[in-house]
Short mmCIF file of C-alpha atoms and ligand atoms in Angstrom, two decimals:
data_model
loop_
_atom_site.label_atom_id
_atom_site.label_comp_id
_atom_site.label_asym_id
_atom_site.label_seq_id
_atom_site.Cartn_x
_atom_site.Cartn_y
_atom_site.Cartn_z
CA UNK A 158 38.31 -19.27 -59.37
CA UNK A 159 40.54 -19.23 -62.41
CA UNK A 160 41.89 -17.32 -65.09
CA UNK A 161 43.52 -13.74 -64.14
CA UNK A 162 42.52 -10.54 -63.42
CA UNK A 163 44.21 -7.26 -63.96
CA UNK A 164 43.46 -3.78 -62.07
CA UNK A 165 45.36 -0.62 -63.41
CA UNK A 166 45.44 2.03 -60.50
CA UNK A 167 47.07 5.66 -60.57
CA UNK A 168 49.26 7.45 -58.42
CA UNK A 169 48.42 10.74 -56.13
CA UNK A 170 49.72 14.03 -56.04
CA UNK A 171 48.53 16.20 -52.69
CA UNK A 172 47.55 19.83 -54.25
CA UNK A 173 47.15 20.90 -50.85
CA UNK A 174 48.62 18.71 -47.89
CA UNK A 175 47.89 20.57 -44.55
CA UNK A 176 49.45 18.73 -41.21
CA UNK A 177 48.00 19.31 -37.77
CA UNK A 178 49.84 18.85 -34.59
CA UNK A 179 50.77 15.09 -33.41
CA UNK A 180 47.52 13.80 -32.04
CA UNK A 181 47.75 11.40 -28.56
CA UNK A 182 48.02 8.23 -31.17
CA UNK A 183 51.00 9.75 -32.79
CA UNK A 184 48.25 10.50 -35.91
CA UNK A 185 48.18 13.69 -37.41
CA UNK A 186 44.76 15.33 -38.45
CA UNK A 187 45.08 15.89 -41.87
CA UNK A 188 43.13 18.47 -45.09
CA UNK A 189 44.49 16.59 -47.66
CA UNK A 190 43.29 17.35 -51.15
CA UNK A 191 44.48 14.80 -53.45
CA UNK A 192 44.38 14.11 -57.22
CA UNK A 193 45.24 10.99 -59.01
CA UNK A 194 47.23 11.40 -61.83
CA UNK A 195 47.57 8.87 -64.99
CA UNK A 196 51.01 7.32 -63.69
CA UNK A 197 49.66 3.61 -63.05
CA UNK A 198 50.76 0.46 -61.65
CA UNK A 199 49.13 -2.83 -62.68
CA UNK A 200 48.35 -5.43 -60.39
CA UNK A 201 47.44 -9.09 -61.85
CA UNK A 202 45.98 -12.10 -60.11
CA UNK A 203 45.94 -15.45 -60.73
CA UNK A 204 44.83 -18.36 -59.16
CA UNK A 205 47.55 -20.07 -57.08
CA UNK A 206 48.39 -23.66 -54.70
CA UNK A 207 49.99 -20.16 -51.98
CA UNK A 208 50.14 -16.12 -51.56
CA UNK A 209 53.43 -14.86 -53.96
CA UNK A 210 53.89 -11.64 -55.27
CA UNK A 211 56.26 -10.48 -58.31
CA UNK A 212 57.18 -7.47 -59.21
CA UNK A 213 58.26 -5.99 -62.56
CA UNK A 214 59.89 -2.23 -63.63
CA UNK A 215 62.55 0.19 -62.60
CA UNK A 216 62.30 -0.07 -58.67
CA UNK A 217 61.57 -3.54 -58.28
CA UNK A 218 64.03 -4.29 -56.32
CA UNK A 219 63.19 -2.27 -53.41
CA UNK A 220 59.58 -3.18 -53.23
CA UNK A 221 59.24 -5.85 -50.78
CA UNK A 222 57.77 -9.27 -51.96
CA UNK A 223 56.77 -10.85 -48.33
CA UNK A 224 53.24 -9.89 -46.68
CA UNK A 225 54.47 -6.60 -45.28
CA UNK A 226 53.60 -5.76 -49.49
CA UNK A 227 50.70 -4.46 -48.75
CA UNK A 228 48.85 -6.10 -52.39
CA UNK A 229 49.83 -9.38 -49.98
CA UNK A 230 48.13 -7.50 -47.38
CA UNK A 231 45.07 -6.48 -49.13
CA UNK A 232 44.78 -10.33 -50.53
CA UNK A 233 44.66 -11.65 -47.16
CA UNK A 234 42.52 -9.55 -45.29
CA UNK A 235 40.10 -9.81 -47.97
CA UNK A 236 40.61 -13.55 -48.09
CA UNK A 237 39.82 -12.95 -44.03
CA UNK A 238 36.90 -11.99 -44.18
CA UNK A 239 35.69 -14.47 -47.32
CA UNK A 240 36.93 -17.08 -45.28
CA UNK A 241 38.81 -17.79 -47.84
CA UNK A 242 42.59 -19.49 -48.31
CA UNK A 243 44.71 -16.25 -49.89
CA UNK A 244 45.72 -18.66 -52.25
CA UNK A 245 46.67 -16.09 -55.23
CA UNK A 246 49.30 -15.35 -57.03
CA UNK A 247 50.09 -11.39 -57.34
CA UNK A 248 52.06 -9.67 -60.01
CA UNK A 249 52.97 -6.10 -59.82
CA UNK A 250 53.73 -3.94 -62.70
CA UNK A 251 55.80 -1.08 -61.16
CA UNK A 252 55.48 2.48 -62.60
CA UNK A 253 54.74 4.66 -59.59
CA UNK A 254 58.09 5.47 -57.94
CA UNK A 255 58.89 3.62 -54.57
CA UNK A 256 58.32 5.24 -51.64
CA UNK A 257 58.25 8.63 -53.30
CA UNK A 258 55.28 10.42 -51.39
CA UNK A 259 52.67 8.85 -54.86
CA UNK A 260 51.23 6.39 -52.12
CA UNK A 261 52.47 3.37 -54.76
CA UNK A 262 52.15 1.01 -52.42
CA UNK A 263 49.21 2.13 -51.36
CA UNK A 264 47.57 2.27 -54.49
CA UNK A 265 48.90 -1.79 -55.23
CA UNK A 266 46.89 -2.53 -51.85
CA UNK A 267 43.42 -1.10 -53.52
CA UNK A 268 44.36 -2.65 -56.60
CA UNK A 269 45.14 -6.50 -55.55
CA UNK A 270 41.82 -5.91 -53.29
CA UNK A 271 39.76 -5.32 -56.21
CA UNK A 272 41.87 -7.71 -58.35
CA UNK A 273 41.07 -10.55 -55.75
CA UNK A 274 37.52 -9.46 -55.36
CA UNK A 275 36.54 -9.94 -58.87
CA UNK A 276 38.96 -13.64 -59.15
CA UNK A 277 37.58 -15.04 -56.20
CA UNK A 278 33.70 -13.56 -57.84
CA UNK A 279 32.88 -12.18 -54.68
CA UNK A 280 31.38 -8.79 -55.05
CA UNK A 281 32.24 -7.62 -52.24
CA UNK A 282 29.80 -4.36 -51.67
CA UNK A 283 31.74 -0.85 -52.53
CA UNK A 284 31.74 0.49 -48.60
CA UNK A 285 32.90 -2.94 -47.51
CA UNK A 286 36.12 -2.69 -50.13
CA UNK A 287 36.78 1.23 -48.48
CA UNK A 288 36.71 -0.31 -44.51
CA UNK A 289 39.04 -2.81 -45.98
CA UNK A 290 41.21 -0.15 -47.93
CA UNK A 291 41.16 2.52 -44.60
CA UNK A 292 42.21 -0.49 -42.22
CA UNK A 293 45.26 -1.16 -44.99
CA UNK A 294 46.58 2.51 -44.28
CA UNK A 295 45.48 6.20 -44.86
CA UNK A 296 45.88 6.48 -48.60
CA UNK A 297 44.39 3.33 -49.86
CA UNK A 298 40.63 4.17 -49.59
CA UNK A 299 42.04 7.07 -52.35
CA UNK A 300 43.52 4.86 -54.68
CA UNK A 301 40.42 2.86 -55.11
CA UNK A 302 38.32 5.70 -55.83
CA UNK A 303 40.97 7.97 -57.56
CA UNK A 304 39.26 11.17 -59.29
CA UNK A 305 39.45 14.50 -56.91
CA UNK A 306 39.39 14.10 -53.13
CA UNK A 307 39.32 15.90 -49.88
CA UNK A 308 40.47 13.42 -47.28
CA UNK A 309 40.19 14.41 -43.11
CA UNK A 310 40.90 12.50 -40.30
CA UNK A 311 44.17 10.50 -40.96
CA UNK A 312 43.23 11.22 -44.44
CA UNK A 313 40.85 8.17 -44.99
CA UNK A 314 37.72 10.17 -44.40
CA UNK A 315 36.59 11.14 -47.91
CA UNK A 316 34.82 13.45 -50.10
CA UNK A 317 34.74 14.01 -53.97
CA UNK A 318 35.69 17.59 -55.18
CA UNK A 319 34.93 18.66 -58.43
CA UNK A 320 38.15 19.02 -60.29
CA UNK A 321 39.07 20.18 -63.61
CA UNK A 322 42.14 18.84 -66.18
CA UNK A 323 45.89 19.76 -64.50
CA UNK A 324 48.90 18.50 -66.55
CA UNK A 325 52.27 17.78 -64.79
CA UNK A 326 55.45 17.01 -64.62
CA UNK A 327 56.91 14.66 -62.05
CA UNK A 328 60.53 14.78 -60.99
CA UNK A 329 61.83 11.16 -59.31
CA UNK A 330 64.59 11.28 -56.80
CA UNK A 331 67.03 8.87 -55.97
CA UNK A 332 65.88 6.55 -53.18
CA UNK A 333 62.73 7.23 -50.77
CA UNK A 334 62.41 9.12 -48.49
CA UNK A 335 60.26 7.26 -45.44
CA UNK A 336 56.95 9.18 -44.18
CA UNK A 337 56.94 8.15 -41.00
CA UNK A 338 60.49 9.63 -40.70
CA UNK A 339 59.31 12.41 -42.43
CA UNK A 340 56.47 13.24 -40.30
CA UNK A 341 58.73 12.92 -37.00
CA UNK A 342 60.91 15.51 -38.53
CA UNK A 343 57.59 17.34 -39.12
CA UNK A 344 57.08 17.39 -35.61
CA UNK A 345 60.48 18.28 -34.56
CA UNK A 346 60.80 21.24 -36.84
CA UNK A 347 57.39 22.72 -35.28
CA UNK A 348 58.32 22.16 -31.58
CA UNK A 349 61.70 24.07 -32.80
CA UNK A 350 59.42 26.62 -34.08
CA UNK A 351 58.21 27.22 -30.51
CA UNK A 352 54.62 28.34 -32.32
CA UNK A 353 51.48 26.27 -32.43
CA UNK A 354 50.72 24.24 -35.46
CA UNK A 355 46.98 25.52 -36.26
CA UNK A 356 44.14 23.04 -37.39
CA UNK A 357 44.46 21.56 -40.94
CA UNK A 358 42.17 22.83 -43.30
CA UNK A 359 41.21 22.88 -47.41
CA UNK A 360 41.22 26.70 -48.57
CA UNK A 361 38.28 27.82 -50.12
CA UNK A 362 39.87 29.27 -52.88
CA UNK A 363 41.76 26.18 -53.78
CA UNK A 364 38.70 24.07 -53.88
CA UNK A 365 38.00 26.87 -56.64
CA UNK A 366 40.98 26.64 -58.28
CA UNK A 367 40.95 22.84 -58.80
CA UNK A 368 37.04 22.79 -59.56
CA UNK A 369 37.51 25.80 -62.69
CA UNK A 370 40.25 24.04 -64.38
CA UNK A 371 42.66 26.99 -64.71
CA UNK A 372 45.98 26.12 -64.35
CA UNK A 373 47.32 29.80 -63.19
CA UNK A 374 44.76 30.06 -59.98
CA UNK A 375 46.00 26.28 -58.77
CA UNK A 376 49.50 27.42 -59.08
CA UNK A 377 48.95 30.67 -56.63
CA UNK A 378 47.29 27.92 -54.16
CA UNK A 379 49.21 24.79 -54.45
CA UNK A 380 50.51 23.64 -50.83
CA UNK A 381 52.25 21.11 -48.57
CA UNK A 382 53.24 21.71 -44.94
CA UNK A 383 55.45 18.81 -45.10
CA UNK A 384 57.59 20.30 -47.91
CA UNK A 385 59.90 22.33 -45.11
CA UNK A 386 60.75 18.56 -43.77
CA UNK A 387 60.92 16.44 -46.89
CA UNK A 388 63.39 19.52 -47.80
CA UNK A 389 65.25 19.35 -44.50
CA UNK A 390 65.96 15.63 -44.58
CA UNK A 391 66.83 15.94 -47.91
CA UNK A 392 68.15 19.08 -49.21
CA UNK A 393 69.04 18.62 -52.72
CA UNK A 394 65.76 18.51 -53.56
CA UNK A 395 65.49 22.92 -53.25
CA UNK A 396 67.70 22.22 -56.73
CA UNK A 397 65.08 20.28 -58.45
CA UNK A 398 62.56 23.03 -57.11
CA UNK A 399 64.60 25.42 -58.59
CA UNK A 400 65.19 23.98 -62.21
CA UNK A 401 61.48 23.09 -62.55
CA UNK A 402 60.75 26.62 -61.98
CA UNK A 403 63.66 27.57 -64.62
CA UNK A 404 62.07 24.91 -66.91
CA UNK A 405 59.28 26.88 -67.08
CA UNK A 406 56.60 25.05 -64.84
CA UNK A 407 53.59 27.30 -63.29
CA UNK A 408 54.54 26.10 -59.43
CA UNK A 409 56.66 23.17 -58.03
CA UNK A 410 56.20 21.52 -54.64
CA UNK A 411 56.89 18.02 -52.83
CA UNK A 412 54.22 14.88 -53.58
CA UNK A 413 53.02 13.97 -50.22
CA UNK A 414 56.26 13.24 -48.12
CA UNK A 415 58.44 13.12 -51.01
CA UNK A 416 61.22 12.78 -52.48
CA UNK A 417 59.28 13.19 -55.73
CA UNK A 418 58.48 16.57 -56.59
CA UNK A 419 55.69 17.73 -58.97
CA UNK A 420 55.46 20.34 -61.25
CA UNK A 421 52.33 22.09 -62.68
CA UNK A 422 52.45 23.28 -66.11
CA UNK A 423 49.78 25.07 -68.38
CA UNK A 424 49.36 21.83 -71.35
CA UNK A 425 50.72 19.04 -72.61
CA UNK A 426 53.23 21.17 -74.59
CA UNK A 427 54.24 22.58 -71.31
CA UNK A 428 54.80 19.09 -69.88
CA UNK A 429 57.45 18.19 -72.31
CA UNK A 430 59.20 20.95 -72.57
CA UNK A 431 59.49 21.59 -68.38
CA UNK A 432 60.18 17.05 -68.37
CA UNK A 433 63.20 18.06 -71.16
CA UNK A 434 64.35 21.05 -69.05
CA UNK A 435 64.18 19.04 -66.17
CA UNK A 436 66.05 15.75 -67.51
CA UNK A 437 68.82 17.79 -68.82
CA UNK A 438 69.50 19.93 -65.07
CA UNK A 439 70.99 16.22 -63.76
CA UNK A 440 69.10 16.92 -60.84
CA UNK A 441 66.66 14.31 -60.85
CA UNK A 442 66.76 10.44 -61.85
CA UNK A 443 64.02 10.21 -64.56
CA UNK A 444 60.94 12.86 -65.10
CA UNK A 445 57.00 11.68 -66.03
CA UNK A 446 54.86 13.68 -67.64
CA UNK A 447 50.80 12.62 -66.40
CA UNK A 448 47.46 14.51 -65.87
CA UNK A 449 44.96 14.21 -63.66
CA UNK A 450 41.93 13.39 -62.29
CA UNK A 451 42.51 10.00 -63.32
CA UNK A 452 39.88 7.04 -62.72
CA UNK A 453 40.30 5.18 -59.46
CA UNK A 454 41.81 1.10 -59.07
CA UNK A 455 39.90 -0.43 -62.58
CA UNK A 456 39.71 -3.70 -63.86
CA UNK A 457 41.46 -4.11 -67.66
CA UNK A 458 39.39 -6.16 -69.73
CA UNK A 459 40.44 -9.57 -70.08
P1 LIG B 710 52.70 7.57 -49.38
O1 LIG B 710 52.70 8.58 -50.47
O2 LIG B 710 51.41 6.82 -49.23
O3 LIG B 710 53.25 8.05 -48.08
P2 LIG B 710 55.00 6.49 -50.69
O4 LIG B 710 54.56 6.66 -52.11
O5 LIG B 710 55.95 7.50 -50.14
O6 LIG B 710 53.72 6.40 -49.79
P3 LIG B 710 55.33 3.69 -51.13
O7 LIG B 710 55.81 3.56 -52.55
O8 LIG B 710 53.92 3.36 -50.86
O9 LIG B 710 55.69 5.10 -50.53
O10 LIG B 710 56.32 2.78 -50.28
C1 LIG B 710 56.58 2.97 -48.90
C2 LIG B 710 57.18 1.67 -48.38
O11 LIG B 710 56.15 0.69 -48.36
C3 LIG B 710 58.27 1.09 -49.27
O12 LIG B 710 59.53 1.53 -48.90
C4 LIG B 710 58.10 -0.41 -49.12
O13 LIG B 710 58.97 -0.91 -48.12
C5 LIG B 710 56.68 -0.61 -48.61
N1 LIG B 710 55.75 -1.28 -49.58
C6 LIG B 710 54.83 -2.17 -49.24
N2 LIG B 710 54.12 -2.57 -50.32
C7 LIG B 710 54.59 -1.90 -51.37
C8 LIG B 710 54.26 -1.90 -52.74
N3 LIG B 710 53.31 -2.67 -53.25
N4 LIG B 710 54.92 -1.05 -53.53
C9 LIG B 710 55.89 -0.24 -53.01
N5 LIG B 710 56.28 -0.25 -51.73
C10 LIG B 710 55.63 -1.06 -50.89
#
């Protein structure tokens, strides 16, 4: 139980995010096709006398550094069930954006788990981890496997899709937006609607899309029902729509519940030219440039 140990974990983007109507539990069944994309945090751990956590890079300040973190979270349950003392210190190096619909703090949960796994040399088997990730929140057991997914259920349920490369562009907002609040707004926008919100489900012809690598067919297929509610809480956000598109990107929608917004583009070449376009409209805070799949939670090499 010494030295350090550092995982590298990606964010999401949802390619197709489909929302069914509010379950009893307040849940929503879910077709959620993500992809991870190579926008990483790091999480290190370290052997320590209590349970801290640190956190470096642009949004630091707004990630919380008590045990509603959920790397603190991961740390302890794991601990938990080791019956071990969560005696660890966790650092996090902060790239994804802060509650900006990348699951960041989701993917820091898988991360510390696997971080503390391998520092406390416990092995823990690979379906054990997932239970641990699913019980952490709905887009955890993603960020430790990363690639292609379809998720059902809540959106824990998981199977791989074949995917091919996708470059992108990702537009960060100021602040967060909260998903919760966005999925109540989700809720009140259908009832408004007065029609019936049908089943969630994963087109065919996206599957296809993603799977063939072409750039053009994901574009006609890219979708996420919560886009009319991230938009509604937070209007401004049509503008960054709108100068991604000018910039020259193949299709532009809301990441998960947003406020970030991500932009599919043919290439690389594409990617900085739409991230220049974009950084000079002034209608976004900063603009990364990542493709995806990208490898799920990893350890670095010491
Ligand atoms: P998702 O896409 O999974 O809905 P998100 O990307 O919109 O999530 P997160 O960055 O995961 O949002 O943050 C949501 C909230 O979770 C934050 O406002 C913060 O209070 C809390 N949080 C807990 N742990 C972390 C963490 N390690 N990093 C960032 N936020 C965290």
């Amino acid at each position: 139980m010494s030295g350090a140990v550092t995982v590298r974990v990606p964010a999401k983007v949802n390619v197709r995010l489909a929302v069914g109507a509010a379950r009893p539990d307040g849940f929503h069944d879910l077709a959620n096709v993500f992809l991870a994309v190579s926008l990483f945090d790091e999480v290190t751990a370290t052997a320590a006398d209590a349970l801290t956590v640190t956190c470096e890079g642009p949004d630091a300040h707004r990630v919380p550094l008590d045990r509603g973190n959920l790397a603190a979270r991961a740390a302890e349950m794991l601990a938990e069930r080791a019956g071990l003392d969560p005696a660890v210190h966790l650092h996090i190096d902060k790239r994804i954006p802060v509650a900006g619909g990348m699951a960041g703090g989701s993917a820091d949960g898988a991360a510390a788990l696997l971080a503390c796994d391998a520092l406390w040399g416990l092995s823990t088997p690979r379906a054990e981890l997932l239970d641990i990730c699913a019980a952490l929140g709905s887009d955890v057991p993603f960020s430790l496997v990363g690639g292609a997914a379809l998720g059902t259920g809540r959106g824990e349920l998981l199977t791989p899709v074949d995917a091919g490369t996708f470059h992108w562009v990702f537009a960060v907002a100021d602040g967060g937006l909260s998903t919760p609040a966005v999925f109540r707004e989700f809720d009140r926008l259908a009832a408004a609607s007065g029609t019936e919100v049908p089943a969630p489900v994963a087109p065919p012809e996206l599957l296809a899309a993603l799977a063939s690598g072409d750039p053009d067919a994901l574009a006609a297929t890219l979708a996420n029902d919560l886009q009319p509610a991230a938009l509604s809480l937070r209007p401004g956000l049509a503008g960054v729509l709108a100068a991604g598109a000018d910039a020259g990107a193949l299709a532009g929608l809301v990441s998960g519940s947003g406020p970030t917004t991500a932009f599919l583009v043919r290439d690389a070449e594409a990617a900085a030219k739409v991230a220049a376009g974009l950084d000079a409209s002034g209608t976004c805070r900063a603009t990364h440039v990542a493709s995806g799949p990208a490898a799920g939670a990893t350890v670095l090499p010491a």
